[in-house]
Short mmCIF file of C-alpha atoms in Angstrom, two decimals:
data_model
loop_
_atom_site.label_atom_id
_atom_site.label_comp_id
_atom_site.label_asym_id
_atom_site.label_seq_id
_atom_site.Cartn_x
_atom_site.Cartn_y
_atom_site.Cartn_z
CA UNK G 19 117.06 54.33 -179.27
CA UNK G 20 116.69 54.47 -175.22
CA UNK G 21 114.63 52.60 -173.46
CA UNK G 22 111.47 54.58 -171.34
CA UNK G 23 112.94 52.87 -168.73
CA UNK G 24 116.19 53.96 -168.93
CA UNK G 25 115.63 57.68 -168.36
CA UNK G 26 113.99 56.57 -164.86
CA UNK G 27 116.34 57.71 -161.92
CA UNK G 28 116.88 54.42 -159.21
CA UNK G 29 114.44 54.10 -156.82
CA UNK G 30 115.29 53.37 -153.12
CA UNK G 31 113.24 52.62 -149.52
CA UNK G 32 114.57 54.14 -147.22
CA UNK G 33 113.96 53.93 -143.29
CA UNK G 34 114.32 56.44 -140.21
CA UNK G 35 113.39 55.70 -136.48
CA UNK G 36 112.36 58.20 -134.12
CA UNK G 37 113.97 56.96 -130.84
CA UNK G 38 112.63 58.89 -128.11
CA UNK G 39 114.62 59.19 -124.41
CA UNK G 40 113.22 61.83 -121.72
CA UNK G 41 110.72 63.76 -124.57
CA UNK G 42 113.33 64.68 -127.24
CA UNK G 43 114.60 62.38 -130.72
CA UNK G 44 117.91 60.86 -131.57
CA UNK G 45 119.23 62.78 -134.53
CA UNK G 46 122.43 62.25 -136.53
CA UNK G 47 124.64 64.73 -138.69
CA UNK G 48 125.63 63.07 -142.11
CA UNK G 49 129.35 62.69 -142.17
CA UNK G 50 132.03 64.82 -144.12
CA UNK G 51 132.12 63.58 -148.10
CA UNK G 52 128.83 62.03 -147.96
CA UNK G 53 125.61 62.77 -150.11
CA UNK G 54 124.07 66.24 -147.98
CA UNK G 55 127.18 65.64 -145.52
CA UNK G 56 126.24 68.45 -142.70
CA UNK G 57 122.50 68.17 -142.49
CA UNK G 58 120.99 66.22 -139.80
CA UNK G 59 118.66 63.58 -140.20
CA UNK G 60 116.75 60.69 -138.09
CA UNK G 61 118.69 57.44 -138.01
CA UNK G 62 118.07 54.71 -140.83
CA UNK G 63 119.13 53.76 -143.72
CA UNK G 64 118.50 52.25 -147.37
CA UNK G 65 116.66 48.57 -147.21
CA UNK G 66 118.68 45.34 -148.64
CA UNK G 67 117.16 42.90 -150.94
CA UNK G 68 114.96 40.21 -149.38
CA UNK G 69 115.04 42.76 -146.12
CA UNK G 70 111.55 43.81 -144.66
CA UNK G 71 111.63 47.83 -143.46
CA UNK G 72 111.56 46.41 -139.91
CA UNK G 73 114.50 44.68 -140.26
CA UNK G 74 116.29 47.58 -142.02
CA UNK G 75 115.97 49.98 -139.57
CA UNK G 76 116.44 47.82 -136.79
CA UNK G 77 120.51 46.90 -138.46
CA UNK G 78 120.89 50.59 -139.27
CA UNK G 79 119.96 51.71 -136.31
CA UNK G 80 122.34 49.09 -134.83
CA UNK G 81 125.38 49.79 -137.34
CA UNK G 82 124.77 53.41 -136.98
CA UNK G 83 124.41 54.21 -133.28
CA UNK G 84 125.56 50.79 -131.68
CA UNK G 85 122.12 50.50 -130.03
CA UNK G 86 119.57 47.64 -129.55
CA UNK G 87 115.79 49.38 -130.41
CA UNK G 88 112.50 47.99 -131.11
CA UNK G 89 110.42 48.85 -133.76
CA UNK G 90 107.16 50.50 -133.46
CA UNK G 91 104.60 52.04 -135.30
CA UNK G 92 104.39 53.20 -138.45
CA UNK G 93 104.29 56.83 -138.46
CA UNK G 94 104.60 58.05 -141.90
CA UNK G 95 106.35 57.47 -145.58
CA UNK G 96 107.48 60.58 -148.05
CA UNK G 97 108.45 60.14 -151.35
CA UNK G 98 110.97 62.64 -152.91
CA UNK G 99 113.03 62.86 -155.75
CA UNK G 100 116.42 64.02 -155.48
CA UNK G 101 118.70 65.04 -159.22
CA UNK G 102 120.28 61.30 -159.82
CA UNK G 103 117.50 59.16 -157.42
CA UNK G 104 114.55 59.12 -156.25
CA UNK G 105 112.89 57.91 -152.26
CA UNK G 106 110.34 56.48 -150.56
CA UNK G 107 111.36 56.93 -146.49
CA UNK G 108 109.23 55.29 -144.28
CA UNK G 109 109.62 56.33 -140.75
CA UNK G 110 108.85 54.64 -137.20
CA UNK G 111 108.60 55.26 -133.71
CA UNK G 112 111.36 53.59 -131.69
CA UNK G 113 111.90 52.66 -127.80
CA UNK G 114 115.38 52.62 -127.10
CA UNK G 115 116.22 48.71 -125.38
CA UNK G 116 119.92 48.63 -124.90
CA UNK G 117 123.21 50.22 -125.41
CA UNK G 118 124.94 53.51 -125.28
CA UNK G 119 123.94 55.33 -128.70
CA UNK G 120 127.42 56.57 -130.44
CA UNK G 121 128.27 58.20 -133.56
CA UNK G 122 129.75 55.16 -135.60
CA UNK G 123 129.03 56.27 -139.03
CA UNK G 124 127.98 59.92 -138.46
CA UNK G 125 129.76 63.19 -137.14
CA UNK G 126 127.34 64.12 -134.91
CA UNK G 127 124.54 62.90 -132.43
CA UNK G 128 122.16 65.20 -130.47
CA UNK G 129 119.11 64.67 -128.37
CA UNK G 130 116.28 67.45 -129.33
CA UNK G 131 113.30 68.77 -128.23
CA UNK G 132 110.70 68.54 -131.09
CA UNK G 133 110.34 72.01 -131.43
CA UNK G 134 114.29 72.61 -131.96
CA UNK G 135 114.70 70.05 -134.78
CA UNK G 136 113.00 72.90 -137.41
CA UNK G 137 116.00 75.10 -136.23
CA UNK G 138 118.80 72.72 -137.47
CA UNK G 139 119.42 71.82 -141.41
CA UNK G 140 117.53 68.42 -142.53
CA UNK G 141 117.29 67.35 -146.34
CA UNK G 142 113.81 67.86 -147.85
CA UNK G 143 112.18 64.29 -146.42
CA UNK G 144 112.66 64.19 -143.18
CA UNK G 145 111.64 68.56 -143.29
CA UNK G 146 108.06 66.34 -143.96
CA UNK G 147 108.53 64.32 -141.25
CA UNK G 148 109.32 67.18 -138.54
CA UNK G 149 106.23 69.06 -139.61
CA UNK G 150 104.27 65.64 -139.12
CA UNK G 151 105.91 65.11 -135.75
CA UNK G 152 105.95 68.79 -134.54
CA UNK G 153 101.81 68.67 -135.81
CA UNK G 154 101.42 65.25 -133.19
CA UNK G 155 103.40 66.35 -130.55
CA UNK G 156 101.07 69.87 -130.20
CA UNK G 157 98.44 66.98 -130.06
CA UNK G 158 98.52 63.47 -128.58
CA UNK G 159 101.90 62.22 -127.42
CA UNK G 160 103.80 59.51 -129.38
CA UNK G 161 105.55 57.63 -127.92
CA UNK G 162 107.29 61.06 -126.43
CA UNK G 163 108.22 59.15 -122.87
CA UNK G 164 109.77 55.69 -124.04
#
């Protein structure tokens, strides 16, 4: 007999940044042979053990882009359930300090406007997070000019 426990999918946090340059968002393409390899998402990545979110998305963004950013404001979290996991992303705003951002462990980077990034294909999450950042931006700015 199974465990209730052991039907439950692994859970993961998950962090993004939105680093902002000039009014438009960093935004990588998920590499070739990778889980949703094609779609574009904001920069991040999963959180260690013993690692606060800060922290995490401060080394992603690091191992990812080869950039020094600071970590700002909490902006949102989504959960969502994919078939053999399930998420909680947390996303922040970012200024960009340092460093020429590069594709280390993506395919693709792109600056875009705010209102582009609904053109382009994102997984399911961060979909929630461009209608929460497309909803601000027609409002009050965040963080649009750092």
């Amino acid at each position: 007999m199974q465990s209730p426990d052991s039907d439950k999918k692994p859970h993961r946090h998950v962090t993004a940044g939105l680093i902002w340059k000039d009014g438009r968002v960093l935004i990588s393409r998920r590499s070739k042979g990778t889980h949703l390899a094609g779609f574009w998402e904001f920069p991040g990545g999963k959180q260690q053990p013993g690692e606060d979110l800060g922290e995490c998305l401060k080394r992603e963004i690091r191992e990812e882009l080869g950039i020094e950013a600071k970590i700002g404001e909490h902006l949102l979290s989504v959960e969502h359930e994919y078939l053999k996991k399930t998420i909680t992303l947390h996303v922040f705003t970012c200024t960009w300090v340092k460093g020429n951002p590069l594709a280390l462990e993506s395919q693709e980077i792109r600056w875009v406007a705010p209102h582009d990034l609904s053109s382009l294909p994102f997984p399911p999450p961060d979909r929630k997070v461009i209608h929460k950042l497309t909803e601000k931006t027609q409002g009050p700015a965040i963080n649009r000019k750092a």
